[in-house]
Amino acid sequence: MRGVEVDKTATIDWSVSIDPARGKITIGPDSSLDRGVILRAYGGSITIGSDCTVNPYSLLYGGGGLKIGNGVRIAAHTVIVPSNHIYSDPEKYIYSQGESKQGITIEDDVWIGAGVRILDGIVIGKGSVIGAGSVVTKSTEPYSIVVGVPARQISTRLRS
């Protein structure tokens, strides 16, 4: 399929939906996409590194660019959206005001819990853990443990 590169060692369930939609999707070596995962580039890009897992029914968009490092674990029902509607002019319909597209980067060795939402403009620092159900609206420091709505750091994986 044009716009899609999948390493020969990657595992993709038959029910996964991959749509480059005028963009590009790359899936690295030894990565796995489980049942019902949806990847939609929407004119942007989705890059998944090596040894990553995306678990059932997760939705990953690429409009503003989504880069996922190596060894990342994404639990079921996660939604990652690297774009946002502009809505500053109340005199115009929101859909006619365009979108911001800052992108999202998820660095290496990150664990994203079930049902997490990650919004545009975020960098998830290396080694971070994002607790189940969190809504990430701000970037995280490396090795942080982040939970809540909106997500906030409660601890670190580093020893003091």
Coordinates of N, CA, C and O in Angstrom, one line a residue:
M1 N 0.8 -1.2 0.0 CA 0.0 0.0 0.0 C 0.9 1.2 0.0 O 1.8 1.3 0.8
R2 N 0.6 2.2 -0.8 CA 1.3 3.4 -0.9 C 1.3 4.2 0.4 O 0.2 4.4 1.0
G3 N 2.4 4.7 0.8 CA 2.5 5.5 2.1 C 2.6 4.7 3.3 O 2.5 5.2 4.4
V4 N 2.7 3.3 3.2 CA 2.9 2.4 4.4 C 4.1 1.6 4.2 O 4.3 0.9 3.2
E5 N 5.0 1.6 5.3 CA 6.1 0.8 5.3 C 6.1 -0.1 6.6 O 6.0 0.5 7.7
V6 N 6.0 -1.4 6.5 CA 6.0 -2.3 7.6 C 7.2 -3.2 7.6 O 7.4 -3.9 6.6
D7 N 8.0 -3.2 8.6 CA 9.1 -4.1 8.7 C 8.6 -5.6 8.6 O 7.5 -5.9 9.2
K8 N 9.3 -6.4 8.0 CA 8.9 -7.8 7.8 C 8.8 -8.6 9.1 O 8.1 -9.6 9.2
T9 N 9.4 -8.1 10.2 CA 9.3 -8.8 11.5 C 8.1 -8.2 12.4 O 7.9 -8.8 13.4
A10 N 7.4 -7.2 11.9 CA 6.3 -6.7 12.6 C 5.1 -7.6 12.5 O 4.9 -8.4 11.6
T11 N 4.3 -7.6 13.6 CA 3.1 -8.5 13.6 C 1.9 -7.6 13.7 O 1.7 -6.7 14.5
I12 N 1.0 -7.8 12.7 CA -0.2 -7.0 12.6 C -1.5 -7.9 12.5 O -1.6 -8.7 11.6
D13 N -2.4 -7.7 13.5 CA -3.6 -8.5 13.5 C -4.4 -8.2 12.2 O -4.4 -7.1 11.7
W14 N -5.2 -9.2 11.8 CA -5.9 -9.1 10.5 C -7.0 -7.9 10.6 O -7.4 -7.4 9.6
S15 N -7.4 -7.6 11.8 CA -8.5 -6.6 12.0 C -7.9 -5.1 12.1 O -8.7 -4.2 12.3
V16 N -6.6 -4.9 12.1 CA -6.0 -3.6 12.2 C -6.4 -2.8 10.9 O -6.3 -3.3 9.8
S17 N -6.7 -1.5 11.1 CA -7.0 -0.6 10.0 C -5.8 0.4 9.9 O -5.6 1.1 10.8
I18 N -5.2 0.4 8.7 CA -4.0 1.3 8.4 C -4.4 2.1 7.2 O -4.6 1.6 6.1
D19 N -4.5 3.5 7.4 CA -4.9 4.4 6.4 C -3.9 5.5 6.3 O -4.0 6.4 7.1
P20 N -3.0 5.6 5.3 CA -2.0 6.7 5.2 C -2.7 8.0 4.9 O -2.2 9.1 5.2
A21 N -3.9 8.0 4.2 CA -4.6 9.2 3.9 C -3.8 10.4 3.5 O -3.7 11.4 4.2
R22 N -3.0 10.2 2.4 CA -2.1 11.3 1.9 C -1.0 11.6 2.8 O -0.3 12.6 2.7
G23 N -0.7 10.6 3.7 CA 0.5 10.8 4.6 C 1.3 9.5 4.6 O 1.4 8.8 3.6
K24 N 2.0 9.3 5.7 CA 2.9 8.1 5.7 C 2.9 7.4 7.1 O 2.8 8.1 8.1
I25 N 2.9 6.1 7.0 CA 2.9 5.3 8.2 C 4.0 4.3 8.1 O 4.2 3.6 7.1
T26 N 4.9 4.3 9.2 CA 6.0 3.4 9.2 C 5.9 2.6 10.5 O 5.8 3.1 11.6
I27 N 6.1 1.2 10.4 CA 6.0 0.4 11.6 C 7.4 -0.4 11.6 O 7.7 -1.1 10.7
G28 N 8.1 -0.3 12.7 CA 9.4 -0.8 12.9 C 9.5 -2.3 13.2 O 8.5 -2.9 13.5
P29 N 10.7 -2.8 13.3 CA 11.0 -4.2 13.5 C 10.4 -4.7 14.9 O 10.5 -4.0 15.9
D30 N 9.9 -5.9 14.8 CA 9.4 -6.6 16.0 C 8.3 -5.8 16.8 O 8.1 -6.1 18.0
S31 N 7.6 -4.9 16.1 CA 6.5 -4.2 16.7 C 5.2 -5.0 16.4 O 5.2 -5.8 15.5
S32 N 4.2 -4.8 17.3 CA 3.0 -5.6 17.2 C 1.8 -4.7 17.3 O 1.7 -3.8 18.3
L33 N 0.8 -4.8 16.4 CA -0.5 -4.1 16.5 C -1.5 -5.1 16.7 O -1.7 -6.0 15.9
D34 N -2.3 -5.0 17.8 CA -3.3 -6.0 18.2 C -4.6 -5.7 17.6 O -4.9 -4.6 16.9
R35 N -5.6 -6.5 17.9 CA -6.9 -6.5 17.3 C -7.6 -5.1 17.4 O -7.5 -4.4 18.4
G36 N -8.2 -4.6 16.3 CA -8.9 -3.4 16.3 C -8.2 -2.1 16.3 O -8.8 -1.1 16.4
V37 N -6.9 -2.1 16.3 CA -6.1 -0.9 16.3 C -6.4 -0.1 15.0 O -6.5 -0.7 13.9
I38 N -6.5 1.2 15.1 CA -6.7 2.0 13.9 C -5.5 3.0 13.8 O -5.3 3.8 14.8
L39 N -4.9 3.1 12.7 CA -3.8 4.1 12.4 C -4.4 5.0 11.2 O -4.6 4.4 10.2
R40 N -4.5 6.3 11.4 CA -4.9 7.2 10.4 C -3.9 8.4 10.3 O -3.8 9.2 11.2
A41 N -3.2 8.5 9.2 CA -2.2 9.5 9.1 C -2.8 10.9 8.8 O -2.2 11.9 9.2
Y42 N -3.9 11.0 8.1 CA -4.6 12.3 7.8 C -3.6 13.3 7.3 O -3.6 14.5 7.7
G43 N -2.8 12.9 6.3 CA -1.9 13.9 5.7 C -0.6 14.1 6.4 O 0.3 14.8 5.9
G44 N -0.5 13.6 7.6 CA 0.7 13.7 8.4 C 1.5 12.4 8.4 O 1.5 11.6 7.4
S45 N 2.1 12.0 9.5 CA 2.9 10.8 9.6 C 2.7 10.1 11.0 O 2.5 10.8 12.0
I46 N 2.8 8.8 10.9 CA 2.9 8.0 12.1 C 4.1 7.1 12.0 O 4.2 6.4 11.0
T47 N 5.1 7.2 12.9 CA 6.3 6.4 12.9 C 6.3 5.6 14.2 O 6.3 6.2 15.3
I48 N 6.3 4.3 14.1 CA 6.4 3.4 15.3 C 7.7 2.7 15.3 O 8.1 2.1 14.2
G49 N 8.5 2.9 16.3 CA 9.9 2.3 16.4 C 9.9 0.8 16.5 O 8.9 0.1 16.2
S50 N 11.0 0.3 17.0 CA 11.1 -1.2 17.1 C 10.7 -1.7 18.5 O 10.6 -0.9 19.5
D51 N 10.2 -2.9 18.5 CA 9.8 -3.6 19.8 C 8.7 -2.8 20.5 O 8.7 -2.8 21.7
C52 N 7.8 -2.3 19.8 CA 6.6 -1.6 20.4 C 5.4 -2.5 20.3 O 5.3 -3.3 19.4
T53 N 4.4 -2.3 21.2 CA 3.2 -2.9 21.2 C 2.1 -1.9 21.3 O 2.1 -1.0 22.1
V54 N 1.1 -2.0 20.4 CA -0.1 -1.2 20.4 C -1.3 -2.2 20.7 O -1.6 -3.0 19.8
N55 N -1.9 -2.1 21.8 CA -2.9 -3.1 22.2 C -4.3 -2.8 21.7 O -4.5 -1.7 21.1
P56 N -5.3 -3.7 21.9 CA -6.5 -3.7 21.2 C -7.3 -2.3 21.3 O -7.3 -1.7 22.3
Y57 N -7.9 -2.0 20.2 CA -8.8 -0.9 20.0 C -8.2 0.5 20.3 O -8.9 1.4 20.7
S58 N -6.9 0.6 20.1 CA -6.3 1.9 20.3 C -6.4 2.7 19.0 O -6.4 2.1 17.9
L59 N -6.4 4.0 19.0 CA -6.6 4.9 17.9 C -5.4 5.9 17.8 O -5.3 6.7 18.8
L60 N -4.6 5.8 16.8 CA -3.5 6.7 16.6 C -3.6 7.5 15.4 O -3.7 7.0 14.3
Y61 N -3.7 8.8 15.5 CA -3.8 9.8 14.4 C -2.4 10.3 14.1 O -1.5 10.3 14.9
G62 N -2.2 10.8 12.9 CA -0.9 11.4 12.5 C -0.9 12.7 11.9 O 0.1 13.2 11.4
G63 N -2.1 13.4 12.0 CA -2.2 14.7 11.3 C -1.1 15.7 11.5 O -0.6 16.3 10.6
G64 N -0.6 15.9 12.8 CA 0.5 16.8 13.0 C 1.8 16.1 13.2 O 2.8 16.7 13.5
G65 N 1.8 14.8 13.0 CA 3.0 14.0 13.2 C 3.0 13.3 14.5 O 2.9 13.9 15.5
L66 N 3.1 12.0 14.5 CA 3.3 11.2 15.7 C 4.5 10.3 15.5 O 4.6 9.5 14.6
K67 N 5.4 10.5 16.5 CA 6.7 9.7 16.5 C 6.7 8.9 17.8 O 6.7 9.5 18.9
I68 N 6.8 7.6 17.7 CA 6.8 6.7 18.8 C 8.2 6.0 18.8 O 8.6 5.4 17.8
G69 N 9.0 6.1 19.9 CA 10.3 5.5 20.0 C 10.3 4.0 20.0 O 9.3 3.4 19.6
N70 N 11.3 3.5 20.6 CA 11.5 2.0 20.7 C 11.1 1.5 22.1 O 11.2 2.2 23.1
G71 N 10.6 0.3 22.1 CA 10.3 -0.4 23.4 C 9.1 0.3 24.1 O 9.0 0.2 25.3
V72 N 8.2 0.9 23.3 CA 7.0 1.6 23.9 C 5.8 0.6 24.0 O 5.6 -0.2 23.1
R73 N 5.1 0.7 25.1 CA 3.9 -0.2 25.3 C 2.7 0.7 25.4 O 2.7 1.6 26.3
I74 N 1.7 0.5 24.6 CA 0.5 1.3 24.5 C -0.6 0.3 24.8 O -0.9 -0.6 24.1
A75 N -1.3 0.6 26.0 CA -2.4 -0.3 26.4 C -3.7 -0.1 25.6 O -3.8 0.9 24.9
A76 N -4.6 -1.0 25.8 CA -5.9 -0.9 25.1 C -6.6 0.4 25.2 O -6.6 1.0 26.3
H77 N -7.4 0.7 24.2 CA -8.3 1.9 24.2 C -7.6 3.2 24.4 O -8.2 4.2 24.8
T78 N -6.4 3.3 24.0 CA -5.6 4.6 24.1 C -5.9 5.4 22.8 O -6.1 4.8 21.7
V79 N -6.0 6.7 22.9 CA -6.3 7.6 21.8 C -5.2 8.7 21.8 O -5.0 9.3 22.8
I80 N -4.5 8.8 20.7 CA -3.4 9.8 20.5 C -3.7 10.7 19.3 O -3.9 10.2 18.2
V81 N -3.8 12.0 19.6 CA -4.3 12.9 18.6 C -3.3 14.1 18.4 O -3.4 15.1 19.2
P82 N -2.4 14.1 17.4 CA -1.5 15.1 17.2 C -2.0 16.3 16.3 O -1.4 16.6 15.3
S83 N -3.2 16.8 16.7 CA -3.8 18.0 16.1 C -4.9 18.4 17.0 O -5.3 17.7 17.9
N84 N -5.4 19.7 16.7 CA -6.4 20.2 17.5 C -7.2 21.2 16.7 O -6.6 21.9 15.9
H85 N -8.5 21.3 16.9 CA -9.3 22.3 16.2 C -9.0 23.7 16.8 O -8.8 23.9 18.0
I86 N -9.0 24.7 15.9 CA -8.9 26.1 16.2 C -10.4 26.6 16.4 O -11.2 26.3 15.6
Y87 N -10.6 27.3 17.5 CA -12.0 27.7 17.8 C -12.1 29.1 18.3 O -13.0 29.5 19.0
S88 N -11.1 29.9 18.0 CA -10.9 31.3 18.6 C -12.0 32.3 18.1 O -12.3 33.3 18.8
D89 N -12.6 32.1 16.9 CA -13.5 33.0 16.4 C -15.0 32.5 16.6 O -15.4 31.7 15.8
P90 N -15.7 33.1 17.6 CA -17.1 32.6 17.8 C -18.0 32.9 16.7 O -19.2 32.4 16.7
E91 N -17.6 33.8 15.8 CA -18.5 34.1 14.6 C -18.4 33.1 13.5 O -19.2 33.2 12.6
K92 N -17.5 32.2 13.6 CA -17.3 31.1 12.5 C -17.5 29.8 13.1 O -17.3 29.5 14.3
Y93 N -18.0 28.9 12.3 CA -18.1 27.5 12.7 C -16.7 26.9 13.0 O -15.7 27.3 12.3
I94 N -16.6 26.1 14.0 CA -15.3 25.6 14.4 C -14.7 24.8 13.3 O -13.5 25.0 13.0
Y95 N -15.4 24.0 12.6 CA -14.8 23.2 11.5 C -14.2 24.1 10.4 O -13.3 23.6 9.7
S96 N -14.6 25.3 10.3 CA -14.1 26.2 9.2 C -12.8 27.0 9.6 O -12.3 27.7 8.8
Q97 N -12.4 26.8 10.9 CA -11.3 27.6 11.4 C -9.9 26.9 11.3 O -8.9 27.4 11.7
G98 N -9.9 25.7 10.8 CA -8.7 25.0 10.6 C -8.2 24.2 11.9 O -9.0 24.1 12.9
E99 N -7.0 23.7 11.8 CA -6.4 23.0 12.9 C -5.0 23.4 13.2 O -4.3 23.9 12.3
S100 N -4.6 23.3 14.5 CA -3.2 23.4 14.8 C -2.6 22.0 14.8 O -3.3 21.0 15.0
K101 N -1.4 21.9 14.4 CA -0.7 20.6 14.2 C 0.7 20.7 14.7 O 1.6 20.8 14.0
Q102 N 0.9 20.5 16.1 CA 2.2 20.6 16.7 C 2.9 19.3 16.7 O 4.1 19.2 16.7
G103 N 2.1 18.2 16.7 CA 2.7 16.9 16.8 C 2.9 16.3 18.2 O 2.8 17.0 19.1
I104 N 3.2 15.0 18.2 CA 3.4 14.3 19.5 C 4.6 13.4 19.3 O 4.8 12.8 18.3
T105 N 5.5 13.4 20.3 CA 6.6 12.5 20.4 C 6.5 11.7 21.7 O 6.4 12.2 22.7
I106 N 6.6 10.4 21.5 CA 6.7 9.5 22.6 C 8.1 8.8 22.6 O 8.4 8.1 21.6
E107 N 8.9 9.2 23.5 CA 10.3 8.7 23.5 C 10.4 7.2 23.9 O 9.4 6.6 24.2
D108 N 11.6 6.7 23.9 CA 11.8 5.2 24.2 C 11.4 4.8 25.6 O 11.4 5.6 26.5
D109 N 11.0 3.5 25.7 CA 10.8 2.9 27.0 C 9.6 3.5 27.8 O 9.8 3.8 28.9
V110 N 8.5 3.8 27.1 CA 7.4 4.4 27.7 C 6.3 3.4 27.9 O 6.1 2.6 27.0
W111 N 5.6 3.4 29.0 CA 4.4 2.6 29.2 C 3.2 3.5 29.3 O 3.1 4.3 30.2
I112 N 2.2 3.3 28.4 CA 1.0 4.1 28.4 C -0.1 3.2 28.8 O -0.4 2.2 28.1
G113 N -0.8 3.5 29.9 CA -1.9 2.6 30.5 C -3.1 2.7 29.7 O -3.3 3.5 28.8
A114 N -4.1 1.8 30.0 CA -5.3 1.7 29.3 C -6.1 2.9 29.3 O -6.2 3.6 30.3
G115 N -6.7 3.2 28.2 CA -7.7 4.4 28.1 C -7.1 5.7 28.2 O -7.8 6.7 28.4
V116 N -5.8 5.9 28.0 CA -5.1 7.2 28.1 C -5.5 8.0 26.8 O -5.6 7.4 25.7
R117 N -5.5 9.3 27.0 CA -5.7 10.3 25.9 C -4.5 11.2 25.9 O -4.1 11.8 26.9
I118 N -3.8 11.3 24.7 CA -2.6 12.2 24.6 C -3.0 13.2 23.5 O -3.3 12.9 22.4
L119 N -2.9 14.5 23.9 CA -3.3 15.6 23.1 C -2.1 16.3 22.4 O -0.9 16.0 22.7
D120 N -2.4 17.1 21.4 CA -1.4 17.7 20.5 C -0.3 18.5 21.3 O -0.6 19.1 22.3
G121 N 0.9 18.5 20.7 CA 2.0 19.3 21.3 C 2.7 18.7 22.4 O 3.5 19.4 23.1
I122 N 2.6 17.4 22.7 CA 3.1 16.7 23.8 C 4.4 16.0 23.5 O 4.5 15.3 22.4
V123 N 5.3 16.0 24.4 CA 6.5 15.1 24.4 C 6.4 14.2 25.7 O 6.4 14.8 26.8
I124 N 6.3 12.9 25.5 CA 6.3 12.0 26.6 C 7.8 11.6 26.8 O 8.4 10.9 25.9
G125 N 8.4 12.0 27.9 CA 9.8 11.7 28.1 C 10.2 10.3 28.3 O 9.4 9.5 28.7
K126 N 11.4 10.0 27.9 CA 11.9 8.6 28.0 C 11.7 8.0 29.3 O 11.8 8.6 30.4
G127 N 11.2 6.7 29.3 CA 11.1 5.9 30.5 C 9.9 6.3 31.3 O 9.7 5.8 32.4
S128 N 9.0 7.1 30.8 CA 7.8 7.6 31.6 C 6.7 6.5 31.7 O 6.6 5.6 30.8
V129 N 5.9 6.6 32.7 CA 4.7 5.7 32.9 C 3.5 6.6 33.0 O 3.5 7.6 33.8
I130 N 2.5 6.4 32.1 CA 1.3 7.2 32.1 C 0.2 6.3 32.6 O -0.2 5.3 32.0
G131 N -0.4 6.7 33.8 CA -1.4 5.8 34.4 C -2.7 5.7 33.6 O -3.1 6.6 32.9
A132 N -3.4 4.6 33.8 CA -4.6 4.3 33.0 C -5.6 5.4 33.2 O -5.8 6.0 34.3
G133 N -6.3 5.8 32.1 CA -7.4 6.8 32.2 C -6.9 8.2 32.2 O -7.7 9.1 32.2
S134 N -5.6 8.5 32.1 CA -5.1 9.8 32.2 C -5.3 10.6 30.9 O -5.4 10.0 29.8
V135 N -5.4 11.9 31.0 CA -5.5 12.8 29.8 C -4.3 13.7 29.9 O -4.2 14.5 30.8
V136 N -3.4 13.5 28.9 CA -2.1 14.1 29.0 C -2.2 15.4 28.1 O -2.4 15.4 26.9
T137 N -2.1 16.6 28.8 CA -2.2 17.9 28.2 C -0.9 18.7 28.3 O -0.8 19.8 27.7
K138 N 0.1 18.1 29.0 CA 1.4 18.8 29.1 C 2.5 17.7 28.9 O 2.3 16.6 29.3
S139 N 3.6 18.1 28.4 CA 4.8 17.2 28.2 C 5.3 16.7 29.6 O 5.1 17.3 30.6
T140 N 5.9 15.5 29.6 CA 6.4 14.9 30.8 C 7.9 14.9 30.8 O 8.6 14.8 29.7
E141 N 8.5 14.9 32.0 CA 9.9 14.8 32.2 C 10.3 13.3 32.0 O 9.5 12.4 32.3
P142 N 11.5 13.0 31.6 CA 11.9 11.6 31.5 C 11.8 10.9 32.8 O 12.0 11.5 33.9
Y143 N 11.4 9.6 32.7 CA 11.2 8.7 33.9 C 10.2 9.2 34.9 O 10.2 8.7 36.1
S144 N 9.2 10.0 34.5 CA 8.2 10.4 35.4 C 7.0 9.4 35.4 O 6.8 8.7 34.4
I145 N 6.3 9.5 36.5 CA 5.0 8.7 36.6 C 3.9 9.7 36.7 O 3.9 10.6 37.6
V146 N 3.0 9.6 35.7 CA 2.0 10.7 35.5 C 0.6 10.1 35.5 O 0.4 9.0 34.9
V147 N -0.3 10.7 36.3 CA -1.7 10.2 36.3 C -2.7 11.3 36.4 O -2.3 12.4 36.8
G148 N -3.9 11.0 36.1 CA -5.0 11.9 36.3 C -5.6 12.7 35.1 O -5.1 12.5 34.0
V149 N -6.6 13.5 35.4 CA -7.3 14.3 34.4 C -7.4 15.7 34.9 O -8.2 15.9 35.9
P150 N -6.6 16.6 34.4 CA -5.5 16.4 33.5 C -4.3 15.7 34.2 O -4.2 15.8 35.5
A151 N -3.5 15.0 33.4 CA -2.4 14.3 34.0 C -1.4 15.2 34.7 O -1.1 16.3 34.2
R152 N -0.9 14.7 35.8 CA 0.2 15.4 36.6 C 1.2 14.4 37.1 O 0.8 13.2 37.4
Q153 N 2.4 14.8 37.3 CA 3.4 13.9 37.8 C 3.2 13.7 39.3 O 3.1 14.6 40.1
I154 N 3.2 12.4 39.7 CA 3.1 12.1 41.1 C 4.4 11.4 41.6 O 4.5 11.3 42.8
S155 N 5.3 11.0 40.7 CA 6.5 10.3 41.2 C 7.5 10.3 40.0 O 7.2 10.8 39.0
T156 N 8.6 9.6 40.3 CA 9.6 9.4 39.3 C 10.1 8.0 39.4 O 10.1 7.4 40.5
R157 N 10.6 7.5 38.3 CA 11.3 6.1 38.3 C 12.7 6.2 38.8 O 13.4 5.2 39.0
L158 N 13.3 7.4 38.9 CA 14.7 7.6 39.2 C 14.8 7.5 40.7 O 14.0 8.0 41.5
R159 N 15.9 6.9 41.2 CA 16.2 6.8 42.6 C 16.9 8.1 43.0 O 17.8 8.6 42.3
S160 N 16.6 8.6 44.2 CA 17.2 9.9 44.7 C 18.5 9.6 45.5 O 18.7 8.6 46.0

